[in-house]
Amino acid sequence: MGTYKIAVLKGDGIGPEVVTEAMEVLKCIGNKYHHTFLFDEKLVGGCAYDAYGTPLPDETLNACKNSDSVLLGAVGGAKWDHLPSSLRPETGALLKLRSSLGLYANLRPAIIHKALKDASPIRSEIIGDHLDILVVRELTGGIYFGEKGYREGRYGKEAYDVEAYSEYEIKRIVIQAFEAAMKRNKHVSSIDKANVLESSKLWRKIVTEVAENYPEVTLDHMYVDNAAMQLIRDPKHFDVIVTSNIFGDIISDEASQITGSIGMLPSASLAQDAFGMYEPIHGSAPDIAGKNIANPIATILSTAMMLKFSFGLMQEAQTIEDAVTKVLDAGYRTPDIYHEETTKVGTKEMGKLIVEAILK
Ligand code: IPM
Ligand code: MG
């Protein structure tokens, strides 16, 4: 019976459509379990740039800081691609939100729902009937935020981006991964490039030290090129993956594609306290925006992660996840996951079906 303040940043492209459905789901959970969710809607991304000349207005950032958590749709689109980094939605809004809000731990679960197991591009004997990988990606350090610029090099003008990690930054993300593993299958795979990079050598050293405090957890280290291969060859090997910002960016896309349905996958970006920003893994998909065909499930499942990680509302989160499973089991599909034996529905209808399943 709590009151929770949520900054809602719908963003660009399909963001507004999918977030609207997720808000309906939250309202429904509020009614069912007697919680109040107060939504503070603000502009972010290209739409904010069009309105205010910046993709992350102070008003938006302050609304996030004054909330208990943030629900984000997606940002960006071709219209704003020509802008300099500081004004582009991806860098000027998304990366700035991550760093300004201290969201260093990015959790990206890649789960295959039973009803969707044929959607995976990987052969079913490799997948089995279930797959559940959690990618824990460092989100506020490394090459994304390292020194960068242009300089005169041996062959004339050159550009550079520095990959740097402190012991502190590595340790706190690795602890998150081990804590997550303790609640799962107790297996951590740390991904680095320690055969080449100094930052990866330090990464590996810290991972090994942290692992000593978790004797029940099996640890393996993998070079990122090998990990990319093993994810396809034997995805069932993985339970929790922990890795740097850029490797996590790449590996999490790969893991999501193994599930066959990027429109299904939620994510959480967490700060040191319970504060977090929750968003679907997919982007703003401008090509399908406004057509009522986007899959709102990734955003709806992101609200379940919010209830779990920021508000500690485990049962409420489970209710959302169960409702999604029920609707999928009943054969309803948005176009991205539709096949002949199923029933095609739009964004709004999918949201409504999930709300109905929660009320049942
Ligand atoms: C992601 C995205 C972002 C990233 C882009 C949009 C800056 O790819 O969240 O994975 O690289 O982190
Ligand atoms: Mg990415």
Coordinates of C-alpha atoms and ligand atoms in Angstrom, one line a residue:
M1 CA 0.0 0.0 0.0
G2 CA 2.6 2.5 -1.1
T3 CA 2.8 5.6 -3.1
Y4 CA 5.5 5.6 -5.8
K5 CA 6.5 8.5 -8.0
I6 CA 7.6 7.5 -11.5
A7 CA 9.1 9.8 -14.1
V8 CA 7.7 8.7 -17.5
L9 CA 9.8 9.5 -20.5
K10 CA 8.0 8.1 -23.6
G11 CA 10.6 9.4 -26.0
D12 CA 10.5 9.0 -29.8
G13 CA 9.2 6.5 -32.4
I14 CA 7.2 3.7 -30.9
G15 CA 8.2 4.9 -27.4
P16 CA 4.9 6.7 -26.7
E17 CA 2.8 3.7 -27.8
V18 CA 4.5 1.0 -25.8
V19 CA 4.9 3.2 -22.7
T20 CA 1.2 4.1 -22.8
E21 CA 0.3 0.3 -22.5
A22 CA 2.9 -0.2 -19.7
M23 CA 1.3 2.7 -17.8
E24 CA -2.1 1.0 -18.1
V25 CA -0.6 -2.2 -16.7
L26 CA 0.9 -0.2 -13.7
K27 CA -2.5 1.5 -13.1
C28 CA -4.2 -1.9 -13.1
I29 CA -1.6 -3.3 -10.6
G30 CA -2.1 -0.2 -8.5
N31 CA -5.9 -0.8 -8.3
K32 CA -5.5 -4.5 -7.6
Y33 CA -2.9 -4.2 -4.8
H34 CA -3.8 -0.7 -3.5
H35 CA -0.7 1.1 -4.5
T36 CA -0.6 4.6 -6.0
F37 CA 1.7 5.2 -8.9
L38 CA 2.1 8.9 -9.6
F39 CA 3.3 9.5 -13.2
D40 CA 5.4 12.6 -14.0
E41 CA 5.6 12.7 -17.9
K42 CA 8.4 14.6 -19.5
L43 CA 10.0 14.9 -22.9
V44 CA 13.3 13.2 -23.8
G45 CA 15.2 12.5 -27.0
G46 CA 14.4 13.9 -30.4
C47 CA 11.0 15.2 -29.4
A48 CA 12.6 17.2 -26.6
Y49 CA 15.2 18.6 -29.0
D50 CA 12.4 19.7 -31.3
A51 CA 10.6 21.4 -28.4
Y52 CA 13.5 22.8 -26.4
G53 CA 16.6 22.5 -28.5
T54 CA 18.1 19.9 -26.2
P55 CA 17.4 16.1 -26.0
L56 CA 17.6 16.2 -22.2
P57 CA 16.0 19.4 -20.8
D58 CA 16.9 20.2 -17.1
E59 CA 13.2 19.8 -16.3
T60 CA 13.3 16.2 -17.5
L61 CA 16.5 15.3 -15.6
N62 CA 15.1 17.0 -12.4
A63 CA 11.9 15.1 -12.7
C64 CA 13.9 11.9 -12.8
K65 CA 16.0 12.9 -9.8
N66 CA 12.8 13.7 -7.9
S67 CA 11.2 10.4 -8.6
D68 CA 11.5 6.9 -7.2
S69 CA 12.2 5.4 -10.6
V70 CA 12.1 6.2 -14.3
L71 CA 10.2 4.5 -17.1
L72 CA 11.7 5.1 -20.5
G73 CA 10.4 4.2 -24.0
A74 CA 13.1 4.8 -26.6
V75 CA 14.9 7.7 -28.1
G76 CA 16.3 8.6 -31.5
G77 CA 15.5 8.5 -35.2
A78 CA 17.0 9.4 -38.6
K79 CA 15.7 13.0 -38.2
W80 CA 18.2 13.7 -35.5
D81 CA 21.2 11.6 -36.7
H82 CA 23.0 14.6 -38.1
L83 CA 23.2 16.4 -34.8
P84 CA 26.5 16.6 -32.8
S85 CA 27.0 14.1 -30.0
S86 CA 25.9 16.5 -27.3
L87 CA 22.5 17.0 -29.0
R88 CA 21.9 13.6 -30.5
P89 CA 19.2 11.6 -28.5
E90 CA 21.4 8.5 -28.0
T91 CA 24.4 10.4 -26.5
G92 CA 22.9 13.7 -25.4
A93 CA 20.0 12.1 -23.6
L94 CA 20.4 8.4 -23.0
L95 CA 24.1 8.4 -22.0
K96 CA 23.7 11.6 -20.0
L97 CA 20.7 10.1 -18.1
R98 CA 22.7 7.0 -17.3
S99 CA 25.7 9.0 -16.0
S100 CA 23.8 11.8 -14.3
L101 CA 21.6 9.3 -12.4
G102 CA 24.5 7.0 -11.5
L103 CA 22.9 4.0 -13.3
Y104 CA 26.0 1.8 -13.4
A105 CA 24.4 -1.6 -13.4
N106 CA 22.5 -2.6 -16.5
L107 CA 20.5 -5.9 -16.2
R108 CA 19.4 -7.4 -19.5
P109 CA 17.6 -10.7 -19.1
A110 CA 17.4 -12.8 -22.3
I111 CA 14.6 -15.3 -21.7
I112 CA 12.8 -17.5 -24.1
H113 CA 9.2 -17.9 -23.2
K114 CA 8.0 -21.5 -23.8
A115 CA 5.2 -20.3 -26.1
L116 CA 7.8 -18.5 -28.3
K117 CA 10.5 -21.1 -28.4
D118 CA 10.2 -21.6 -32.2
A119 CA 11.1 -17.9 -32.7
S120 CA 14.7 -18.5 -31.9
P121 CA 17.0 -18.6 -35.0
I122 CA 19.0 -21.3 -33.2
R123 CA 18.0 -24.9 -33.6
S124 CA 15.7 -26.2 -30.9
E125 CA 18.0 -29.1 -29.8
I126 CA 20.6 -26.4 -28.9
I127 CA 18.1 -24.2 -27.1
G128 CA 16.1 -27.0 -25.3
D129 CA 12.8 -25.8 -24.0
H130 CA 14.0 -22.9 -22.0
L131 CA 16.7 -20.3 -22.0
D132 CA 17.4 -17.8 -19.3
I133 CA 20.5 -15.7 -19.5
L134 CA 21.1 -12.5 -17.5
V135 CA 23.6 -10.0 -19.0
V136 CA 25.0 -7.7 -16.4
R137 CA 26.5 -4.8 -18.3
E138 CA 28.6 -2.0 -16.7
L139 CA 26.9 1.2 -17.9
T140 CA 28.6 4.4 -16.8
G141 CA 32.3 3.7 -17.5
G142 CA 34.7 2.4 -20.1
I143 CA 35.1 3.6 -23.6
Y144 CA 31.6 5.2 -23.7
F145 CA 32.7 7.8 -21.1
G146 CA 36.5 7.7 -21.4
E147 CA 38.6 10.6 -22.8
K148 CA 37.9 11.1 -26.5
G149 CA 38.7 13.5 -29.2
Y150 CA 40.8 14.3 -32.2
R151 CA 44.6 14.8 -32.4
E152 CA 47.4 14.9 -34.9
G153 CA 48.8 11.4 -35.3
R154 CA 51.5 9.7 -37.4
Y155 CA 49.2 9.7 -40.5
G156 CA 47.6 13.0 -39.9
K157 CA 44.4 13.7 -38.0
E158 CA 43.1 10.8 -35.9
A159 CA 40.2 10.2 -33.5
Y160 CA 40.5 8.3 -30.2
D161 CA 38.3 6.9 -27.5
V162 CA 39.9 5.6 -24.3
E163 CA 38.8 2.5 -22.5
A164 CA 39.5 3.0 -18.8
Y165 CA 38.2 1.2 -15.7
S166 CA 38.9 1.8 -12.1
E167 CA 39.0 -1.0 -9.5
Y168 CA 36.0 0.6 -7.8
E169 CA 33.9 0.6 -11.0
I170 CA 34.7 -3.0 -11.7
K171 CA 34.1 -4.2 -8.2
R172 CA 30.7 -2.8 -7.8
I173 CA 29.3 -4.2 -11.1
V174 CA 30.9 -7.6 -10.5
I175 CA 29.3 -7.8 -7.0
Q176 CA 25.9 -7.1 -8.6
A177 CA 26.5 -10.0 -11.0
F178 CA 27.5 -12.4 -8.2
E179 CA 24.5 -11.4 -6.1
A180 CA 22.3 -12.0 -9.0
A181 CA 23.9 -15.4 -9.6
M182 CA 23.2 -16.4 -6.0
K183 CA 19.5 -16.1 -6.7
R184 CA 19.8 -18.0 -9.9
N185 CA 21.9 -20.9 -11.1
K186 CA 25.1 -19.8 -9.3
H187 CA 27.2 -19.4 -12.5
V188 CA 29.0 -16.3 -13.6
S189 CA 30.8 -15.9 -16.9
S190 CA 33.0 -12.8 -17.0
I191 CA 33.7 -11.5 -20.5
D192 CA 36.9 -9.5 -21.3
K193 CA 39.8 -9.2 -23.7
A194 CA 42.5 -9.8 -21.2
N195 CA 44.8 -11.3 -23.8
V196 CA 45.2 -7.8 -25.2
L197 CA 43.8 -5.0 -23.0
E198 CA 45.2 -3.7 -19.7
S199 CA 41.7 -2.6 -18.6
S200 CA 40.6 -6.3 -19.1
K201 CA 43.5 -7.6 -17.1
L202 CA 42.4 -5.4 -14.2
W203 CA 38.8 -6.5 -14.8
R204 CA 39.8 -10.2 -14.6
K205 CA 41.9 -9.6 -11.4
I206 CA 39.0 -7.9 -9.6
V207 CA 36.5 -10.6 -10.8
T208 CA 38.7 -13.3 -9.4
E209 CA 39.0 -11.4 -6.1
V210 CA 35.3 -10.8 -5.7
A211 CA 34.6 -14.5 -6.6
E212 CA 36.5 -15.6 -3.4
N213 CA 33.5 -14.2 -1.4
Y214 CA 31.1 -16.4 -3.3
P215 CA 32.5 -19.9 -3.0
E216 CA 29.1 -21.4 -4.2
V217 CA 29.3 -19.6 -7.5
T218 CA 31.1 -21.2 -10.4
L219 CA 33.1 -18.6 -12.3
D220 CA 34.5 -18.7 -15.8
H221 CA 36.4 -16.1 -17.7
M222 CA 36.0 -15.8 -21.5
Y223 CA 37.6 -13.6 -24.1
V224 CA 34.8 -11.7 -25.8
D225 CA 35.4 -13.2 -29.3
N226 CA 35.1 -16.7 -27.8
A227 CA 32.1 -15.7 -25.8
A228 CA 30.3 -14.4 -28.9
M229 CA 30.9 -17.8 -30.4
Q230 CA 29.9 -19.8 -27.4
L231 CA 26.6 -17.9 -27.1
I232 CA 25.6 -19.3 -30.4
R233 CA 27.2 -22.7 -30.1
D234 CA 26.0 -23.5 -26.6
P235 CA 23.8 -20.8 -25.1
K236 CA 22.7 -23.1 -22.3
H237 CA 26.2 -22.8 -20.9
F238 CA 25.4 -19.3 -19.6
D239 CA 23.6 -18.1 -16.5
V240 CA 24.9 -14.7 -15.6
I241 CA 27.2 -12.8 -17.9
V242 CA 29.2 -9.8 -16.5
T243 CA 31.1 -7.5 -18.7
S244 CA 32.1 -4.0 -19.6
N245 CA 30.0 -1.3 -21.2
I246 CA 31.0 -1.8 -24.8
F247 CA 31.2 -5.6 -24.7
G248 CA 27.9 -5.7 -22.9
D249 CA 26.3 -3.6 -25.6
I250 CA 27.3 -6.1 -28.2
I251 CA 26.8 -9.3 -26.3
S252 CA 23.4 -8.3 -25.0
D253 CA 22.2 -7.7 -28.6
E254 CA 23.5 -11.1 -29.5
A255 CA 21.8 -12.7 -26.5
S256 CA 18.5 -11.0 -27.3
Q257 CA 18.5 -12.2 -30.8
I258 CA 19.0 -15.8 -29.6
T259 CA 15.5 -15.4 -28.0
G260 CA 14.2 -14.5 -31.4
S261 CA 12.1 -11.6 -30.2
I262 CA 13.8 -8.3 -29.3
G263 CA 10.3 -6.9 -28.8
M264 CA 10.0 -9.1 -25.6
L265 CA 13.0 -8.1 -23.6
P266 CA 13.0 -5.6 -20.7
S267 CA 16.0 -4.0 -19.0
A268 CA 16.8 -2.3 -15.7
S269 CA 19.6 0.2 -15.1
L270 CA 20.3 0.5 -11.4
A271 CA 22.0 3.0 -9.2
Q272 CA 23.7 2.2 -5.9
D273 CA 20.4 2.6 -4.0
A274 CA 17.1 1.2 -5.2
F275 CA 16.7 3.9 -7.8
G276 CA 16.5 2.6 -11.4
M277 CA 15.6 3.4 -15.0
Y278 CA 13.5 0.8 -16.8
E279 CA 13.2 0.4 -20.5
P280 CA 12.7 -2.1 -23.3
I281 CA 15.9 -3.3 -25.0
H282 CA 14.6 -2.4 -28.5
G283 CA 15.0 1.0 -30.0
S284 CA 12.5 3.6 -31.2
A285 CA 11.7 1.8 -34.5
P286 CA 10.5 4.9 -36.4
D287 CA 9.5 2.8 -39.4
I288 CA 6.7 1.2 -37.5
A289 CA 5.8 4.2 -35.2
G290 CA 2.2 5.3 -35.0
K291 CA 0.8 2.1 -36.6
N292 CA -0.3 0.3 -33.5
I293 CA 1.8 -2.7 -34.4
A294 CA 4.8 -2.4 -32.0
N295 CA 5.1 -5.1 -29.3
P296 CA 4.5 -3.5 -25.9
I297 CA 5.6 -6.6 -23.9
A298 CA 9.2 -5.5 -23.4
T299 CA 8.1 -2.3 -21.8
I300 CA 5.4 -4.0 -19.8
L301 CA 8.0 -6.5 -18.5
S302 CA 10.3 -3.5 -17.7
T303 CA 7.6 -2.3 -15.3
A304 CA 7.7 -5.8 -13.6
M305 CA 11.5 -5.3 -13.2
M306 CA 10.8 -1.8 -11.7
L307 CA 8.3 -3.3 -9.2
K308 CA 10.9 -5.9 -8.2
F309 CA 14.1 -4.0 -8.1
S310 CA 13.1 -0.4 -7.1
F311 CA 10.0 -1.0 -5.0
G312 CA 10.5 -4.6 -3.7
L313 CA 7.0 -5.5 -4.9
M314 CA 7.7 -9.2 -5.8
Q315 CA 4.2 -10.5 -6.0
E316 CA 3.0 -7.6 -8.1
A317 CA 5.9 -8.1 -10.5
Q318 CA 5.1 -11.8 -10.7
T319 CA 1.5 -11.0 -11.5
I320 CA 2.6 -9.0 -14.5
E321 CA 5.0 -11.7 -15.7
D322 CA 2.3 -14.4 -15.3
A323 CA -0.2 -12.3 -17.2
V324 CA 2.2 -11.9 -20.1
T325 CA 2.7 -15.7 -20.1
K326 CA -1.0 -16.3 -20.0
V327 CA -1.7 -14.1 -23.0
L328 CA 1.1 -15.7 -25.0
D329 CA -0.1 -19.1 -24.1
A330 CA -3.5 -18.2 -25.3
G331 CA -2.0 -17.5 -28.7
Y332 CA -2.1 -13.7 -29.0
R333 CA 0.8 -12.1 -30.8
T334 CA 1.9 -8.7 -32.1
P335 CA 3.1 -8.9 -35.7
D336 CA 6.8 -9.2 -34.7
I337 CA 6.1 -12.6 -33.1
Y338 CA 3.1 -13.7 -35.1
H339 CA 2.9 -16.9 -37.1
E340 CA 0.0 -18.7 -38.8
E341 CA -1.4 -20.7 -35.8
T342 CA -1.6 -17.6 -33.6
T343 CA -3.9 -14.6 -33.3
K344 CA -2.6 -11.3 -34.5
V345 CA -3.2 -8.2 -32.3
G346 CA -2.0 -4.6 -32.2
T347 CA -0.2 -2.7 -29.5
K348 CA -3.3 -1.5 -27.7
E349 CA -5.0 -4.9 -27.9
M350 CA -2.0 -6.6 -26.5
G351 CA -1.9 -4.1 -23.6
K352 CA -5.6 -4.6 -22.9
L353 CA -5.2 -8.4 -23.0
I354 CA -2.5 -8.3 -20.4
V355 CA -4.5 -5.9 -18.2
E356 CA -7.4 -8.4 -18.4
A357 CA -5.2 -11.3 -17.5
I358 CA -4.0 -9.3 -14.4
L359 CA -7.6 -8.7 -13.3
K360 CA -8.6 -12.4 -13.7
Ligands
IPM1 C1 21.9 0.2 -25.8 C2 22.0 1.1 -27.0 C3 22.8 2.4 -26.6 C4 24.1 1.9 -26.1 C5 22.9 3.4 -27.7 C6 21.6 3.9 -28.2 C7 23.7 4.6 -27.2 O1 22.6 0.5 -28.1 O2 21.2 0.7 -24.8 O3 22.3 -0.9 -25.9 O4 25.1 1.7 -26.9 O5 24.3 1.7 -24.9
MG2 MG 22.9 -1.6 -27.7

